[in-house]
PDB file of C-alpha atoms in Angstrom:
ATOM      1  CA  UNK E 209      14.143   7.284  35.849  1.00 45.00           C
ATOM      2  CA  UNK E 210      15.966   5.194  37.363  1.00 55.00           C
ATOM      3  CA  UNK E 211      16.139   1.160  36.473  1.00 75.00           C
ATOM      4  CA  UNK E 212      14.652  -1.576  38.115  1.00 90.00           C
ATOM      5  CA  UNK E 213      17.082  -4.157  40.117  1.00 91.00           C
ATOM      6  CA  UNK E 214      14.769  -7.314  38.407  1.00 97.00           C
ATOM      7  CA  UNK E 215      13.928  -8.388  35.141  1.00 97.00           C
ATOM      8  CA  UNK E 216      10.754  -7.224  34.297  1.00 98.00           C
ATOM      9  CA  UNK E 217       8.313  -8.871  32.039  1.00 98.00           C
ATOM     10  CA  UNK E 218       5.215  -8.382  30.610  1.00 98.00           C
ATOM     11  CA  UNK E 219       4.060 -11.667  29.778  1.00 98.00           C
ATOM     12  CA  UNK E 220       1.299 -10.872  27.212  1.00 98.00           C
ATOM     13  CA  UNK E 221       1.036  -7.794  24.588  1.00 98.00           C
ATOM     14  CA  UNK E 222       0.668  -7.238  20.748  1.00 97.00           C
ATOM     15  CA  UNK E 223       2.933  -5.135  18.895  1.00 97.00           C
ATOM     16  CA  UNK E 224       1.730  -4.051  15.235  1.00 94.00           C
ATOM     17  CA  UNK E 225       4.338  -1.587  13.390  1.00 93.00           C
ATOM     18  CA  UNK E 226       2.639  -1.437  10.543  1.00 90.00           C
ATOM     19  CA  UNK E 227      -0.173   0.129  11.809  1.00 90.00           C
ATOM     20  CA  UNK E 228       0.500   1.138  15.541  1.00 93.00           C
ATOM     21  CA  UNK E 229       2.934   1.982  17.657  1.00 95.00           C
ATOM     22  CA  UNK E 230       5.115  -1.096  17.085  1.00 96.00           C
ATOM     23  CA  UNK E 231       8.607  -0.703  18.578  1.00 98.00           C
ATOM     24  CA  UNK E 232       8.047   3.547  19.651  1.00 97.00           C
ATOM     25  CA  UNK E 233       6.202   1.274  22.871  1.00 97.00           C
ATOM     26  CA  UNK E 234       8.771  -1.009  23.011  1.00 98.00           C
ATOM     27  CA  UNK E 235      10.991   1.998  23.477  1.00 98.00           C
ATOM     28  CA  UNK E 236       8.320   2.697  26.377  1.00 97.00           C
ATOM     29  CA  UNK E 237       8.605  -0.167  27.769  1.00 97.00           C
ATOM     30  CA  UNK E 238      12.836  -0.363  28.004  1.00 97.00           C
ATOM     31  CA  UNK E 239      12.771   3.756  29.014  1.00 96.00           C
ATOM     32  CA  UNK E 240      10.220   2.910  32.273  1.00 96.00           C
ATOM     33  CA  UNK E 241      12.880  -0.593  32.893  1.00 96.00           C
ATOM     34  CA  UNK E 242      10.921  -3.203  31.398  1.00 97.00           C
ATOM     35  CA  UNK E 243      13.447  -6.308  29.849  1.00 97.00           C
ATOM     36  CA  UNK E 244      11.432  -8.718  28.353  1.00 98.00           C
ATOM     37  CA  UNK E 245       8.115  -8.688  26.779  1.00 98.00           C
ATOM     38  CA  UNK E 246       5.888 -12.481  25.166  1.00 98.00           C
ATOM     39  CA  UNK E 247       4.655 -11.034  21.810  1.00 98.00           C
ATOM     40  CA  UNK E 248       1.354 -12.735  21.178  1.00 98.00           C
ATOM     41  CA  UNK E 249       0.193 -12.337  17.557  1.00 97.00           C
ATOM     42  CA  UNK E 250      -2.761 -10.084  16.777  1.00 93.00           C
ATOM     43  CA  UNK E 251      -5.969 -11.579  15.614  1.00 90.00           C
ATOM     44  CA  UNK E 252      -5.294 -12.646  11.904  1.00 82.00           C
ATOM     45  CA  UNK E 253      -8.724 -10.457  10.896  1.00 78.00           C
ATOM     46  CA  UNK E 254      -6.891  -7.629  12.174  1.00 77.00           C
ATOM     47  CA  UNK E 255      -4.090  -8.225   9.624  1.00 77.00           C
ATOM     48  CA  UNK E 256      -6.073  -9.247   6.534  1.00 76.00           C
ATOM     49  CA  UNK E 257      -8.901 -11.300   5.287  1.00 85.00           C
ATOM     50  CA  UNK E 258     -11.029 -13.191   7.403  1.00 89.00           C
ATOM     51  CA  UNK E 259      -8.359 -16.776   7.270  1.00 89.00           C
ATOM     52  CA  UNK E 260     -10.398 -19.492   4.915  1.00 91.00           C
ATOM     53  CA  UNK E 261      -7.302 -22.028   5.330  1.00 94.00           C
ATOM     54  CA  UNK E 262      -4.764 -23.086   7.536  1.00 94.00           C
ATOM     55  CA  UNK E 263      -1.698 -20.946   5.229  1.00 93.00           C
ATOM     56  CA  UNK E 264      -3.805 -18.413   5.532  1.00 94.00           C
ATOM     57  CA  UNK E 265      -2.879 -17.774   9.764  1.00 96.00           C
ATOM     58  CA  UNK E 266       0.805 -17.373   8.189  1.00 95.00           C
ATOM     59  CA  UNK E 267       0.962 -13.739   7.888  1.00 93.00           C
ATOM     60  CA  UNK E 268       0.233 -13.289  11.408  1.00 94.00           C
ATOM     61  CA  UNK E 269       2.553 -15.452  13.063  1.00 96.00           C
ATOM     62  CA  UNK E 270       5.142 -13.832  11.169  1.00 95.00           C
ATOM     63  CA  UNK E 271       5.014 -10.794  11.434  1.00 95.00           C
ATOM     64  CA  UNK E 272       4.702 -11.398  15.005  1.00 96.00           C
ATOM     65  CA  UNK E 273       8.197 -13.382  14.479  1.00 97.00           C
ATOM     66  CA  UNK E 274       9.296  -9.787  12.175  1.00 96.00           C
ATOM     67  CA  UNK E 275       7.621  -7.622  15.226  1.00 97.00           C
ATOM     68  CA  UNK E 276      10.155 -10.011  17.902  1.00 97.00           C
ATOM     69  CA  UNK E 277      13.210  -9.722  16.290  1.00 97.00           C
ATOM     70  CA  UNK E 278      12.764  -5.915  16.226  1.00 97.00           C
ATOM     71  CA  UNK E 279      12.653  -5.312  20.100  1.00 98.00           C
ATOM     72  CA  UNK E 280      15.179  -7.373  20.351  1.00 97.00           C
ATOM     73  CA  UNK E 281      17.197  -5.054  19.034  1.00 96.00           C
ATOM     74  CA  UNK E 282      15.957  -2.529  22.108  1.00 97.00           C
ATOM     75  CA  UNK E 283      16.028  -4.577  24.831  1.00 97.00           C
ATOM     76  CA  UNK E 284      18.428  -5.495  27.895  1.00 96.00           C
ATOM     77  CA  UNK E 285      16.770  -9.013  28.229  1.00 97.00           C
ATOM     78  CA  UNK E 286      14.766 -10.705  25.484  1.00 97.00           C
ATOM     79  CA  UNK E 287      10.881 -10.449  23.275  1.00 98.00           C
ATOM     80  CA  UNK E 288       9.517 -13.994  22.424  1.00 98.00           C
ATOM     81  CA  UNK E 289       6.758 -14.859  20.504  1.00 98.00           C
ATOM     82  CA  UNK E 290       3.371 -17.207  21.382  1.00 98.00           C
ATOM     83  CA  UNK E 291       1.410 -17.666  18.400  1.00 98.00           C
ATOM     84  CA  UNK E 292      -1.512 -19.256  18.629  1.00 98.00           C
ATOM     85  CA  UNK E 293      -5.373 -18.369  17.571  1.00 97.00           C
ATOM     86  CA  UNK E 294      -8.296 -15.905  18.645  1.00 97.00           C
ATOM     87  CA  UNK E 295     -11.378 -17.754  19.705  1.00 97.00           C
ATOM     88  CA  UNK E 296     -13.036 -15.057  18.525  1.00 97.00           C
ATOM     89  CA  UNK E 297     -12.082 -15.910  15.501  1.00 97.00           C
ATOM     90  CA  UNK E 298     -14.915 -18.560  15.570  1.00 97.00           C
ATOM     91  CA  UNK E 299     -18.004 -16.046  15.019  1.00 97.00           C
ATOM     92  CA  UNK E 300     -15.806 -14.181  12.525  1.00 96.00           C
ATOM     93  CA  UNK E 301     -15.837 -17.485  10.482  1.00 97.00           C
ATOM     94  CA  UNK E 302     -19.842 -18.309  11.148  1.00 97.00           C
ATOM     95  CA  UNK E 303     -19.992 -14.834  10.343  1.00 96.00           C
ATOM     96  CA  UNK E 304     -18.543 -16.249   6.704  1.00 96.00           C
ATOM     97  CA  UNK E 305     -20.699 -19.572   6.613  1.00 97.00           C
ATOM     98  CA  UNK E 306     -19.018 -22.079   7.978  1.00 98.00           C
ATOM     99  CA  UNK E 307     -20.207 -24.431  10.052  1.00 98.00           C
ATOM    100  CA  UNK E 308     -19.450 -24.356  13.939  1.00 98.00           C
ATOM    101  CA  UNK E 309     -17.201 -27.862  12.800  1.00 98.00           C
ATOM    102  CA  UNK E 310     -15.951 -26.312   9.909  1.00 98.00           C
ATOM    103  CA  UNK E 311     -14.884 -23.648  12.007  1.00 98.00           C
ATOM    104  CA  UNK E 312     -13.718 -26.027  14.795  1.00 98.00           C
ATOM    105  CA  UNK E 313     -10.994 -27.608  12.378  1.00 98.00           C
ATOM    106  CA  UNK E 314      -9.979 -24.270  10.054  1.00 98.00           C
ATOM    107  CA  UNK E 315      -9.098 -23.131  13.864  1.00 98.00           C
ATOM    108  CA  UNK E 316      -7.031 -26.676  14.678  1.00 98.00           C
ATOM    109  CA  UNK E 317      -4.894 -26.906  11.641  1.00 98.00           C
ATOM    110  CA  UNK E 318      -3.887 -22.871  12.514  1.00 97.00           C
ATOM    111  CA  UNK E 319      -2.773 -24.407  15.698  1.00 98.00           C
ATOM    112  CA  UNK E 320      -0.944 -26.953  13.920  1.00 98.00           C
ATOM    113  CA  UNK E 321       0.961 -24.656  11.759  1.00 97.00           C
ATOM    114  CA  UNK E 322       1.176 -22.354  15.109  1.00 97.00           C
ATOM    115  CA  UNK E 323       3.232 -25.698  16.511  1.00 97.00           C
ATOM    116  CA  UNK E 324       5.211 -26.013  13.828  1.00 96.00           C
ATOM    117  CA  UNK E 325       7.128 -21.987  15.022  1.00 97.00           C
ATOM    118  CA  UNK E 326       7.426 -23.989  18.395  1.00 95.00           C
ATOM    119  CA  UNK E 327       9.543 -26.914  16.742  1.00 83.00           C
ATOM    120  CA  UNK E 328      11.362 -24.208  14.628  1.00 78.00           C
ATOM    121  CA  UNK E 329      10.175 -25.194  11.102  1.00 59.00           C
ATOM    122  CA  UNK E 330       7.302 -23.268  10.525  1.00 57.00           C
ATOM    123  CA  UNK E 331       9.290 -20.308   9.323  1.00 53.00           C
ATOM    124  CA  UNK E 332       8.963 -19.310   4.679  1.00 56.00           C
ATOM    125  CA  UNK E 333      10.388 -15.827   4.238  1.00 52.00           C
ATOM    126  CA  UNK E 334      14.165 -15.293   5.602  1.00 44.00           C
ATOM    127  CA  UNK E 335      15.078 -15.405   9.182  1.00 44.00           C
ATOM    128  CA  UNK E 336      16.834 -12.006  10.187  1.00 43.00           C
ATOM    129  CA  UNK E 337      19.740 -12.186  12.493  1.00 41.00           C
ATOM    130  CA  UNK E 338      17.952 -10.717  15.512  1.00 39.00           C
ATOM    131  CA  UNK E 339      16.966 -13.696  17.556  1.00 45.00           C
ATOM    132  CA  UNK E 340      15.249 -17.016  17.772  1.00 54.00           C
ATOM    133  CA  UNK E 341      12.937 -17.761  15.220  1.00 69.00           C
ATOM    134  CA  UNK E 342      10.851 -20.547  16.727  1.00 90.00           C
ATOM    135  CA  UNK E 343       7.613 -19.600  19.288  1.00 97.00           C
ATOM    136  CA  UNK E 344       7.813 -19.722  22.856  1.00 98.00           C
ATOM    137  CA  UNK E 345       4.504 -20.697  23.393  1.00 98.00           C
ATOM    138  CA  UNK E 346       0.270 -21.618  21.947  1.00 98.00           C
ATOM    139  CA  UNK E 347      -2.171 -19.284  22.650  1.00 98.00           C
ATOM    140  CA  UNK E 348      -5.868 -20.905  22.447  1.00 98.00           C
ATOM    141  CA  UNK E 349      -8.999 -20.428  24.307  1.00 98.00           C
ATOM    142  CA  UNK E 350     -12.592 -19.982  23.890  1.00 98.00           C
ATOM    143  CA  UNK E 351     -15.158 -17.307  23.931  1.00 96.00           C
ATOM    144  CA  UNK E 352     -15.533 -14.677  26.553  1.00 95.00           C
ATOM    145  CA  UNK E 353     -18.779 -13.753  24.970  1.00 95.00           C
ATOM    146  CA  UNK E 354     -21.989 -15.648  24.989  1.00 95.00           C
ATOM    147  CA  UNK E 355     -22.045 -18.568  22.215  1.00 96.00           C
ATOM    148  CA  UNK E 356     -24.471 -21.113  21.335  1.00 97.00           C
ATOM    149  CA  UNK E 357     -23.889 -24.866  22.770  1.00 98.00           C
ATOM    150  CA  UNK E 358     -22.632 -26.139  19.482  1.00 98.00           C
ATOM    151  CA  UNK E 359     -20.154 -22.682  19.335  1.00 98.00           C
ATOM    152  CA  UNK E 360     -19.340 -23.826  23.063  1.00 98.00           C
ATOM    153  CA  UNK E 361     -18.259 -27.171  21.667  1.00 98.00           C
ATOM    154  CA  UNK E 362     -16.457 -26.427  19.291  1.00 98.00           C
ATOM    155  CA  UNK E 363     -14.267 -24.125  20.482  1.00 98.00           C
ATOM    156  CA  UNK E 364     -13.386 -25.986  23.591  1.00 98.00           C
ATOM    157  CA  UNK E 365     -12.790 -28.926  21.158  1.00 98.00           C
ATOM    158  CA  UNK E 366      -9.980 -26.293  19.566  1.00 98.00           C
ATOM    159  CA  UNK E 367      -9.184 -25.669  23.188  1.00 98.00           C
ATOM    160  CA  UNK E 368      -8.071 -29.174  23.540  1.00 98.00           C
ATOM    161  CA  UNK E 369      -6.422 -29.349  20.879  1.00 98.00           C
ATOM    162  CA  UNK E 370      -4.063 -26.637  21.770  1.00 98.00           C
ATOM    163  CA  UNK E 371      -3.364 -28.469  25.433  1.00 98.00           C
ATOM    164  CA  UNK E 372      -2.829 -31.659  23.174  1.00 98.00           C
ATOM    165  CA  UNK E 373      -0.032 -29.754  21.193  1.00 98.00           C
ATOM    166  CA  UNK E 374       1.421 -28.134  24.070  1.00 98.00           C
ATOM    167  CA  UNK E 375       1.469 -31.741  26.226  1.00 98.00           C
ATOM    168  CA  UNK E 376       3.699 -32.783  22.413  1.00 98.00           C
ATOM    169  CA  UNK E 377       5.983 -29.364  21.872  1.00 97.00           C
ATOM    170  CA  UNK E 378       6.302 -29.572  25.478  1.00 97.00           C
ATOM    171  CA  UNK E 379       6.024 -25.829  25.331  1.00 98.00           C
ATOM    172  CA  UNK E 380       3.150 -23.274  27.885  1.00 98.00           C
ATOM    173  CA  UNK E 381      -0.181 -23.104  26.473  1.00 98.00           C
ATOM    174  CA  UNK E 382      -1.896 -19.405  26.594  1.00 98.00           C
ATOM    175  CA  UNK E 383      -5.467 -19.081  27.259  1.00 98.00           C
ATOM    176  CA  UNK E 384      -7.706 -16.462  26.250  1.00 97.00           C
ATOM    177  CA  UNK E 385     -11.014 -17.724  28.236  1.00 97.00           C
ATOM    178  CA  UNK E 386     -14.395 -16.169  30.162  1.00 97.00           C
ATOM    179  CA  UNK E 387     -13.732 -14.287  33.050  1.00 96.00           C
ATOM    180  CA  UNK E 388     -13.482 -16.517  36.182  1.00 97.00           C
ATOM    181  CA  UNK E 389     -11.593 -17.629  39.335  1.00 97.00           C
ATOM    182  CA  UNK E 390     -12.427 -21.028  38.916  1.00 98.00           C
ATOM    183  CA  UNK E 391     -10.604 -22.980  35.865  1.00 98.00           C
ATOM    184  CA  UNK E 392      -9.785 -26.104  37.363  1.00 98.00           C
ATOM    185  CA  UNK E 393     -11.860 -28.399  34.302  1.00 98.00           C
ATOM    186  CA  UNK E 394      -9.612 -26.838  31.762  1.00 98.00           C
ATOM    187  CA  UNK E 395      -6.102 -27.847  33.900  1.00 98.00           C
ATOM    188  CA  UNK E 396      -7.709 -31.317  34.310  1.00 98.00           C
ATOM    189  CA  UNK E 397      -8.274 -31.445  30.670  1.00 98.00           C
ATOM    190  CA  UNK E 398      -4.424 -30.147  30.547  1.00 98.00           C
ATOM    191  CA  UNK E 399      -2.778 -32.942  32.914  1.00 98.00           C
ATOM    192  CA  UNK E 400      -5.462 -35.426  31.167  1.00 98.00           C
ATOM    193  CA  UNK E 401      -2.964 -34.418  28.215  1.00 98.00           C
ATOM    194  CA  UNK E 402      -0.090 -34.841  29.204  1.00 98.00           C
ATOM    195  CA  UNK E 403       1.108 -30.929  29.844  1.00 98.00           C
ATOM    196  CA  UNK E 404       1.409 -30.045  33.688  1.00 98.00           C
ATOM    197  CA  UNK E 405      -1.198 -27.414  34.768  1.00 98.00           C
ATOM    198  CA  UNK E 406       0.874 -25.027  35.829  1.00 98.00           C
ATOM    199  CA  UNK E 407       2.270 -24.653  32.112  1.00 98.00           C
ATOM    200  CA  UNK E 408      -1.249 -23.733  30.968  1.00 98.00           C
ATOM    201  CA  UNK E 409      -1.863 -19.531  31.630  1.00 98.00           C
ATOM    202  CA  UNK E 410      -5.060 -17.523  31.954  1.00 98.00           C
ATOM    203  CA  UNK E 411      -4.646 -14.765  30.420  1.00 97.00           C
ATOM    204  CA  UNK E 412      -6.417 -11.024  31.859  1.00 97.00           C
ATOM    205  CA  UNK E 413      -6.585 -13.202  35.240  1.00 98.00           C
ATOM    206  CA  UNK E 414      -7.387 -11.380  38.408  1.00 97.00           C
ATOM    207  CA  UNK E 415      -5.907 -11.952  41.196  1.00 96.00           C
ATOM    208  CA  UNK E 416      -6.603 -15.647  41.851  1.00 96.00           C
ATOM    209  CA  UNK E 417      -6.934 -18.714  40.319  1.00 98.00           C
ATOM    210  CA  UNK E 418      -7.857 -22.413  40.461  1.00 98.00           C
ATOM    211  CA  UNK E 419      -6.491 -24.660  37.881  1.00 98.00           C
ATOM    212  CA  UNK E 420      -4.118 -22.771  35.549  1.00 98.00           C
ATOM    213  CA  UNK E 421      -1.093 -20.321  36.596  1.00 98.00           C
ATOM    214  CA  UNK E 422      -3.033 -16.158  35.682  1.00 98.00           C
ATOM    215  CA  UNK E 423      -1.629 -14.104  33.773  1.00 98.00           C
ATOM    216  CA  UNK E 424      -2.739 -10.876  35.952  1.00 98.00           C
ATOM    217  CA  UNK E 425      -3.267  -7.422  34.343  1.00 98.00           C
ATOM    218  CA  UNK E 426      -1.605  -5.046  35.633  1.00 98.00           C
ATOM    219  CA  UNK E 427      -4.425  -3.288  38.056  1.00 97.00           C
ATOM    220  CA  UNK E 428      -3.028  -1.873  41.448  1.00 98.00           C
ATOM    221  CA  UNK E 429      -5.984  -4.316  42.459  1.00 98.00           C
ATOM    222  CA  UNK E 430      -5.311  -7.470  41.071  1.00 98.00           C
ATOM    223  CA  UNK E 431      -1.978  -7.009  41.281  1.00 98.00           C
ATOM    224  CA  UNK E 432      -2.596  -6.538  45.226  1.00 98.00           C
ATOM    225  CA  UNK E 433      -4.615  -9.713  45.928  1.00 98.00           C
ATOM    226  CA  UNK E 434      -1.929 -11.624  43.762  1.00 98.00           C
ATOM    227  CA  UNK E 435       0.763 -10.708  45.807  1.00 98.00           C
ATOM    228  CA  UNK E 436      -0.660 -11.193  49.539  1.00 96.00           C
ATOM    229  CA  UNK E 437      -1.757 -14.551  47.824  1.00 95.00           C
ATOM    230  CA  UNK E 438       2.226 -15.667  47.934  1.00 95.00           C
ATOM    231  CA  UNK E 439       1.301 -18.164  45.004  1.00 96.00           C
ATOM    232  CA  UNK E 440       3.162 -17.970  41.355  1.00 97.00           C
ATOM    233  CA  UNK E 441       1.680 -15.451  39.258  1.00 98.00           C
ATOM    234  CA  UNK E 442       2.803 -13.149  35.555  1.00 98.00           C
ATOM    235  CA  UNK E 443       2.369  -9.800  35.211  1.00 98.00           C
ATOM    236  CA  UNK E 444       0.963  -8.685  31.520  1.00 98.00           C
ATOM    237  CA  UNK E 445      -0.575  -5.662  29.847  1.00 98.00           C
ATOM    238  CA  UNK E 446      -2.725  -7.049  26.822  1.00 97.00           C
ATOM    239  CA  UNK E 447      -1.311  -3.745  25.245  1.00 97.00           C
ATOM    240  CA  UNK E 448      -3.918  -4.141  22.137  1.00 95.00           C
ATOM    241  CA  UNK E 449      -1.293  -1.903  19.978  1.00 92.00           C
ATOM    242  CA  UNK E 450      -4.147  -0.662  17.687  1.00 90.00           C
ATOM    243  CA  UNK E 451      -4.484   3.258  16.596  1.00 86.00           C
ATOM    244  CA  UNK E 452      -8.266   3.029  16.112  1.00 84.00           C
ATOM    245  CA  UNK E 453      -8.080   1.478  20.319  1.00 83.00           C
ATOM    246  CA  UNK E 454      -5.390   3.967  21.636  1.00 73.00           C
ATOM    247  CA  UNK E 455      -7.130   3.914  25.283  1.00 69.00           C
ATOM    248  CA  UNK E 456      -7.851   0.380  24.946  1.00 78.00           C
ATOM    249  CA  UNK E 457      -6.673  -2.353  28.024  1.00 87.00           C
ATOM    250  CA  UNK E 458      -3.322  -1.080  29.655  1.00 96.00           C
ATOM    251  CA  UNK E 459      -0.477   0.905  27.474  1.00 96.00           C
ATOM    252  CA  UNK E 460       3.374  -0.577  27.515  1.00 97.00           C
ATOM    253  CA  UNK E 461       4.444   1.497  30.374  1.00 97.00           C
ATOM    254  CA  UNK E 462       2.245  -0.283  32.684  1.00 98.00           C
ATOM    255  CA  UNK E 463       4.127  -3.022  34.141  1.00 98.00           C
ATOM    256  CA  UNK E 464       7.209  -1.865  35.174  1.00 98.00           C
ATOM    257  CA  UNK E 465       5.310   1.269  36.648  1.00 98.00           C
ATOM    258  CA  UNK E 466       3.282  -1.778  38.575  1.00 98.00           C
ATOM    259  CA  UNK E 467       6.362  -3.343  39.384  1.00 98.00           C
ATOM    260  CA  UNK E 468       8.218  -0.030  40.919  1.00 97.00           C
ATOM    261  CA  UNK E 469       4.814  -0.038  42.800  1.00 98.00           C
ATOM    262  CA  UNK E 470       5.057  -3.538  43.751  1.00 98.00           C
ATOM    263  CA  UNK E 471       8.624  -3.222  45.350  1.00 97.00           C
ATOM    264  CA  UNK E 472       7.664   0.334  47.006  1.00 96.00           C
ATOM    265  CA  UNK E 473       4.821  -1.344  48.937  1.00 97.00           C
ATOM    266  CA  UNK E 474       6.912  -3.983  50.280  1.00 97.00           C
ATOM    267  CA  UNK E 475       5.749  -7.163  47.946  1.00 97.00           C
ATOM    268  CA  UNK E 476       9.779  -7.835  46.952  1.00 97.00           C
ATOM    269  CA  UNK E 477       8.893 -11.374  46.836  1.00 97.00           C
ATOM    270  CA  UNK E 478       5.720 -11.004  44.311  1.00 98.00           C
ATOM    271  CA  UNK E 479       8.097  -9.052  42.188  1.00 98.00           C
ATOM    272  CA  UNK E 480      10.426 -12.375  41.728  1.00 98.00           C
ATOM    273  CA  UNK E 481       7.661 -14.347  41.575  1.00 97.00           C
ATOM    274  CA  UNK E 482       6.180 -12.701  38.889  1.00 98.00           C
ATOM    275  CA  UNK E 483       9.416 -11.675  36.350  1.00 98.00           C
ATOM    276  CA  UNK E 484      12.183 -14.559  37.749  1.00 98.00           C
ATOM    277  CA  UNK E 485      10.241 -17.921  39.508  1.00 98.00           C
ATOM    278  CA  UNK E 486       6.677 -17.777  37.482  1.00 98.00           C
ATOM    279  CA  UNK E 487       8.176 -17.196  33.732  1.00 98.00           C
ATOM    280  CA  UNK E 488      11.038 -20.261  34.895  1.00 98.00           C
ATOM    281  CA  UNK E 489       8.123 -22.936  36.052  1.00 98.00           C
ATOM    282  CA  UNK E 490       6.087 -22.207  33.189  1.00 98.00           C
ATOM    283  CA  UNK E 491       7.952 -21.308  29.755  1.00 98.00           C
ATOM    284  CA  UNK E 492      11.590 -22.507  31.103  1.00 97.00           C
ATOM    285  CA  UNK E 493      12.980 -18.823  30.545  1.00 97.00           C
ATOM    286  CA  UNK E 494      15.866 -17.402  32.158  1.00 97.00           C
ATOM    287  CA  UNK E 495      14.864 -14.005  32.889  1.00 97.00           C
ATOM    288  CA  UNK E 496      18.221 -13.080  34.925  1.00 96.00           C
ATOM    289  CA  UNK E 497      20.476 -14.626  32.900  1.00 95.00           C
ATOM    290  CA  UNK E 498      18.789 -13.280  29.595  1.00 95.00           C
ATOM    291  CA  UNK E 499      19.743  -9.856  30.806  1.00 90.00           C
ATOM    292  CA  UNK E 500      23.128 -10.381  30.274  1.00 64.00           C
ATOM    293  CA  UNK E 501      22.923 -11.473  26.613  1.00 47.00           C
ATOM    294  CA  UNK E 502      25.710 -10.025  24.670  1.00 47.00           C
ATOM    295  CA  UNK E 503      24.318  -7.779  22.165  1.00 41.00           C
TER     296      UNK E 503
END
C-alpha cells in the first residue's frame, strides 16, 4: 500500500511483546502508513500481582519503555511512552482489603513514580540505545463504572494528583474516565493547578468534548463529528494487545486506514489537526520533523 503523505499518530495503544502481538502490531501499523505511536503502559495487574507498594508499578513502566525502544527500530517516525496508573486499579485494591483512602495513597505513589520517568530519573534497568528513556506524558483518571461515593472521592483525589504532577513536570495528562462529552469541571481542576486544559487529554473520546482535548476513538462516525467540528483532536485505537481479547477495541491498522478514509472524504484539515497541530500543542512533539530522524 502506498505511504500516506502525512504523519500518522495513534495517540493511545498498548503493546505487550511478552504475551501479545508486540512488534508485529507495530509492523502492521507501519505497513498501512502509520508513523508515530503513544504507547501507554498496560494496567499493572495485567503484568503481575496487584501492586502493594510504589515499586510494584515499575515493572509495567519499564516494560513499556522497552517496547517503545523496540518500536522505534521499526517506525519511520517515533514512539513515546505514556506512564501512569489505571483508575480501575482501585477496585482490585478494594478486593485485596484496602480502604478507599489506602488505595488512593498507593495509586498516588504510583503516579509519583511515573512522574520520575517524565523527568528522566525513573529508569533502573540498563537503558537501550534505541530511544529516549523519558516518558512523554502521564496517565490517570477515574472509574468509568458505578462506584461508591467513597471510591469516587478517592478516585478524584488520584486524578487531581495526576493533574498536579502534570503541572509540576510540564507534561500532558491522559485521562481514562466515564463516557461523557463534558469534562469542563476536570479542565477547571487542571487550570487551577497550573496545567492548561488543552494538555489534558480524554482517552476513548467521542467526536466532541467540552474541556480537555479529545482523543477520538477511530470509528468513522466519531471521526466525522470531530472533523466537522473543526476543533483540536487526536486519534486512537486503544489497542489492548491481549491474546485473550483478540477482538477488543480497535486493531493497530485502524488509525492509518481511517486517515486514508478522511483524506479520501476531503477532510485534509482534520488530518493536519489530529496528526500535526494537536500533538504539537498538547505534547510539544513535532511529528513532521521526527519523520526525518536519522537511523
